[in-house]
């Protein structure tokens, strides 16, 4: 199913055009809107809306004007149908009960994939012009709720989704303060930045940190930044190698790529990673977001690319996936652990990353990994105390040794008299 002018008129997508007309009509009927008024909203702003599309796309659209007098007329009708049908799809109950859409669940999954394709994006302004009552805050709430349902891990209740998975609509703008640390601001509704399109909104929601930084984290980050010159050469190591030197894994209980941290103890350390659900749509979701980040006109810090590259560096073998599963960081809905490892190796190839995104975390991992004393102690625990039985055996032997020593002392004491 196509949205927008890029794939409009594709013969292989003809069935989708029939569904779009049906959903657009249902949206107009359900909202009590008048089609003529909605179309006028688009027509009155068509020159501005045209500016969101490349000249090549507009030229391709204008090559066939069958049934239309001009490019503007064709484009305005296209945006009306596509925009209304998209708003109908975005209604909160669609993912739970697709019955009113007259499609089956397997077809619904395809539709949800299509509406987030980079080449299928409609300008967000189109949705605002077609939204009922022109209430922008309600529109942003509706679109974020839709994306939350798509992104949230299975089994979470709605309140947990809103709290842990993605920020709400008032948290979509982010700022960097004078010290360069990441913050999530709460802008006033009047001046909050409008998303470019639905995919841009999804990117903002995923890339925004779910947890504010604490003072201890800020101090650690500043210290890590000061060590950049010290650790010039940093190589990624898979999870099995990290485990061997006493680095344990912990879930951040969120799904934001920015919620990653590394804490070092006396002998062991903890790498905190965001949760991730691996299913049939994961490759599509990340490849689509990666393609968006690589668009020449989208200025960003490549947080998705950096996250996928970081995870790919940690996952080399099925054993790495198994460890992530055991710590409840990764939920494997795809199949075998080997399939998951291959998937990350595929989508993590040749990515443009931001070296600063996880630099402090990598520096701390490198520092711990390079400390031979901590490494020896960690390997000793791993080799000799990796199971409860070895710990029990060691405890029993220690107790027996102490009792033997005590008995010997009591035996020697009378003889000394």
GROMACS .gro file of C-alpha atoms in nm, residues 121-313:
model
  193
  121UNK     CA    1   0.568   0.941   0.456
  122UNK     CA    2   0.313   1.222   0.434
  123UNK     CA    3   0.398   1.570   0.564
  124UNK     CA    4   0.270   1.598   0.920
  125UNK     CA    5   0.101   1.921   0.817
  126UNK     CA    6  -0.136   1.717   0.602
  127UNK     CA    7  -0.254   1.529   0.910
  128UNK     CA    8  -0.300   1.858   1.098
  129UNK     CA    9  -0.510   2.002   0.815
  130UNK     CA   10  -0.733   1.694   0.811
  131UNK     CA   11  -0.755   1.634   1.185
  132UNK     CA   12  -1.094   1.675   1.348
  133UNK     CA   13  -1.149   2.011   1.524
  134UNK     CA   14  -0.792   2.111   1.428
  135UNK     CA   15  -0.680   2.009   1.780
  136UNK     CA   16  -0.302   1.962   1.741
  137UNK     CA   17  -0.247   1.834   2.094
  138UNK     CA   18  -0.504   1.558   2.042
  139UNK     CA   19  -0.341   1.465   1.711
  140UNK     CA   20   0.004   1.432   1.867
  141UNK     CA   21  -0.149   1.223   2.145
  142UNK     CA   22  -0.319   0.995   1.894
  143UNK     CA   23  -0.005   0.944   1.686
  144UNK     CA   24   0.219   0.884   1.987
  145UNK     CA   25  -0.028   0.632   2.133
  146UNK     CA   26  -0.026   0.447   1.801
  147UNK     CA   27   0.354   0.436   1.790
  148UNK     CA   28   0.374   0.336   2.157
  149UNK     CA   29   0.159   0.032   2.085
  150UNK     CA   30   0.385  -0.065   1.795
  151UNK     CA   31   0.708  -0.014   1.990
  152UNK     CA   32   0.610  -0.147   2.334
  153UNK     CA   33   0.725  -0.495   2.428
  154UNK     CA   34   0.456  -0.763   2.459
  155UNK     CA   35   0.298  -0.817   2.799
  156UNK     CA   36   0.325  -0.460   2.930
  157UNK     CA   37   0.022  -0.281   3.059
  158UNK     CA   38  -0.064   0.056   2.907
  159UNK     CA   39   0.053   0.265   3.207
  160UNK     CA   40   0.389   0.090   3.193
  161UNK     CA   41   0.418   0.157   2.823
  162UNK     CA   42   0.368   0.526   2.871
  163UNK     CA   43   0.616   0.538   3.155
  164UNK     CA   44   0.898   0.316   3.035
  165UNK     CA   45   0.890   0.272   2.661
  166UNK     CA   46   0.863   0.616   2.507
  167UNK     CA   47   0.818   0.973   2.625
  168UNK     CA   48   0.485   1.147   2.600
  169UNK     CA   49   0.408   1.422   2.352
  170UNK     CA   50   0.542   1.696   2.577
  171UNK     CA   51   0.887   1.535   2.578
  172UNK     CA   52   0.953   1.529   2.207
  173UNK     CA   53   1.191   1.826   2.198
  174UNK     CA   54   1.535   1.770   2.338
  175UNK     CA   55   1.807   2.017   2.421
  176UNK     CA   56   2.173   2.004   2.509
  177UNK     CA   57   2.281   2.228   2.794
  178UNK     CA   58   2.612   2.410   2.831
  179UNK     CA   59   2.788   2.098   2.961
  180UNK     CA   60   2.672   1.897   2.661
  181UNK     CA   61   2.461   1.646   2.854
  182UNK     CA   62   2.137   1.509   2.711
  183UNK     CA   63   1.816   1.649   2.856
  184UNK     CA   64   1.451   1.613   2.768
  185UNK     CA   65   1.271   1.946   2.781
  186UNK     CA   66   0.901   2.002   2.830
  187UNK     CA   67   0.808   2.270   2.578
  188UNK     CA   68   0.492   2.475   2.586
  189UNK     CA   69   0.230   2.352   2.344
  190UNK     CA   70   0.243   2.680   2.154
  191UNK     CA   71   0.605   2.647   2.050
  192UNK     CA   72   0.669   2.272   2.047
  193UNK     CA   73   0.830   2.156   1.725
  194UNK     CA   74   0.601   1.979   1.481
  195UNK     CA   75   0.732   1.643   1.355
  196UNK     CA   76   0.822   1.629   0.988
  197UNK     CA   77   0.617   1.313   0.941
  198UNK     CA   78   0.515   0.995   1.124
  199UNK     CA   79   0.856   0.830   1.088
  200UNK     CA   80   1.023   1.143   1.227
  201UNK     CA   81   0.794   1.122   1.530
  202UNK     CA   82   0.884   0.754   1.578
  203UNK     CA   83   1.253   0.844   1.562
  204UNK     CA   84   1.211   1.117   1.825
  205UNK     CA   85   1.025   0.882   2.057
  206UNK     CA   86   1.278   0.600   2.029
  207UNK     CA   87   1.589   0.819   2.041
  208UNK     CA   88   1.478   1.015   2.349
  209UNK     CA   89   1.618   0.897   2.682
  210UNK     CA   90   1.355   0.748   2.912
  211UNK     CA   91   1.543   0.827   3.231
  212UNK     CA   92   1.691   1.163   3.338
  213UNK     CA   93   2.058   1.165   3.429
  214UNK     CA   94   2.152   1.162   3.793
  215UNK     CA   95   2.441   1.355   3.945
  216UNK     CA   96   2.650   1.040   3.973
  217UNK     CA   97   2.595   0.964   3.605
  218UNK     CA   98   2.688   1.320   3.509
  219UNK     CA   99   3.012   1.300   3.710
  220UNK     CA  100   3.097   0.964   3.557
  221UNK     CA  101   3.031   1.094   3.206
  222UNK     CA  102   3.253   1.398   3.263
  223UNK     CA  103   3.529   1.174   3.398
  224UNK     CA  104   3.486   0.943   3.100
  225UNK     CA  105   3.512   1.237   2.862
  226UNK     CA  106   3.839   1.341   3.023
  227UNK     CA  107   3.976   0.994   2.949
  228UNK     CA  108   3.914   1.015   2.574
  229UNK     CA  109   4.277   1.090   2.499
  230UNK     CA  110   4.391   0.805   2.723
  231UNK     CA  111   4.193   0.538   2.539
  232UNK     CA  112   4.256   0.622   2.178
  233UNK     CA  113   4.219   0.268   2.051
  234UNK     CA  114   3.896   0.098   2.156
  235UNK     CA  115   3.785  -0.236   2.016
  236UNK     CA  116   3.443  -0.383   2.073
  237UNK     CA  117   3.423  -0.721   2.243
  238UNK     CA  118   3.136  -0.964   2.238
  239UNK     CA  119   2.931  -1.047   2.546
  240UNK     CA  120   3.113  -1.373   2.617
  241UNK     CA  121   3.446  -1.190   2.636
  242UNK     CA  122   3.298  -0.924   2.864
  243UNK     CA  123   3.147  -1.189   3.087
  244UNK     CA  124   3.488  -1.359   3.119
  245UNK     CA  125   3.640  -1.042   3.272
  246UNK     CA  126   3.363  -0.988   3.524
  247UNK     CA  127   3.133  -0.759   3.326
  248UNK     CA  128   2.771  -0.852   3.394
  249UNK     CA  129   2.458  -0.745   3.209
  250UNK     CA  130   2.156  -0.563   3.349
  251UNK     CA  131   1.832  -0.440   3.194
  252UNK     CA  132   1.749  -0.069   3.204
  253UNK     CA  133   1.379  -0.166   3.209
  254UNK     CA  134   1.323   0.070   2.915
  255UNK     CA  135   1.353   0.047   2.537
  256UNK     CA  136   1.535   0.373   2.466
  257UNK     CA  137   1.879   0.333   2.300
  258UNK     CA  138   2.006   0.623   2.513
  259UNK     CA  139   1.943   0.435   2.839
  260UNK     CA  140   2.281   0.264   2.843
  261UNK     CA  141   2.535   0.282   3.124
  262UNK     CA  142   2.842   0.113   3.271
  263UNK     CA  143   2.911   0.092   3.646
  264UNK     CA  144   3.235  -0.045   3.787
  265UNK     CA  145   3.272  -0.217   4.124
  266UNK     CA  146   3.573  -0.348   4.317
  267UNK     CA  147   3.604  -0.671   4.122
  268UNK     CA  148   3.310  -0.682   3.881
  269UNK     CA  149   3.123  -0.433   3.664
  270UNK     CA  150   2.773  -0.396   3.522
  271UNK     CA  151   2.676  -0.299   3.168
  272UNK     CA  152   2.317  -0.170   3.159
  273UNK     CA  153   2.141  -0.214   2.825
  274UNK     CA  154   1.789  -0.120   2.707
  275UNK     CA  155   1.542  -0.396   2.641
  276UNK     CA  156   1.477  -0.503   2.284
  277UNK     CA  157   1.207  -0.719   2.127
  278UNK     CA  158   1.333  -0.923   1.832
  279UNK     CA  159   1.053  -1.025   1.599
  280UNK     CA  160   0.975  -1.029   1.226
  281UNK     CA  161   0.947  -0.649   1.213
  282UNK     CA  162   1.274  -0.561   1.389
  283UNK     CA  163   1.491  -0.560   1.077
  284UNK     CA  164   1.237  -0.348   0.892
  285UNK     CA  165   1.201  -0.101   1.181
  286UNK     CA  166   1.573  -0.042   1.229
  287UNK     CA  167   1.666  -0.044   0.861
  288UNK     CA  168   1.392   0.212   0.798
  289UNK     CA  169   1.513   0.436   1.084
  290UNK     CA  170   1.874   0.393   0.970
  291UNK     CA  171   1.777   0.501   0.618
  292UNK     CA  172   1.603   0.806   0.763
  293UNK     CA  173   1.907   0.902   0.971
  294UNK     CA  174   2.123   0.880   0.660
  295UNK     CA  175   1.902   1.118   0.461
  296UNK     CA  176   2.120   1.418   0.363
  297UNK     CA  177   1.860   1.674   0.476
  298UNK     CA  178   1.802   1.521   0.822
  299UNK     CA  179   2.046   1.658   1.078
  300UNK     CA  180   2.078   1.414   1.370
  301UNK     CA  181   2.331   1.244   1.596
  302UNK     CA  182   2.285   0.895   1.443
  303UNK     CA  183   2.161   0.747   1.769
  304UNK     CA  184   1.985   0.452   1.601
  305UNK     CA  185   2.284   0.374   1.378
  306UNK     CA  186   2.516   0.396   1.679
  307UNK     CA  187   2.292   0.173   1.890
  308UNK     CA  188   2.258  -0.098   1.623
  309UNK     CA  189   2.636  -0.091   1.562
  310UNK     CA  190   2.700  -0.120   1.938
  311UNK     CA  191   2.464  -0.417   1.973
  312UNK     CA  192   2.611  -0.581   1.664
  313UNK     CA  193   2.957  -0.555   1.822
   0.00000   0.00000   0.00000
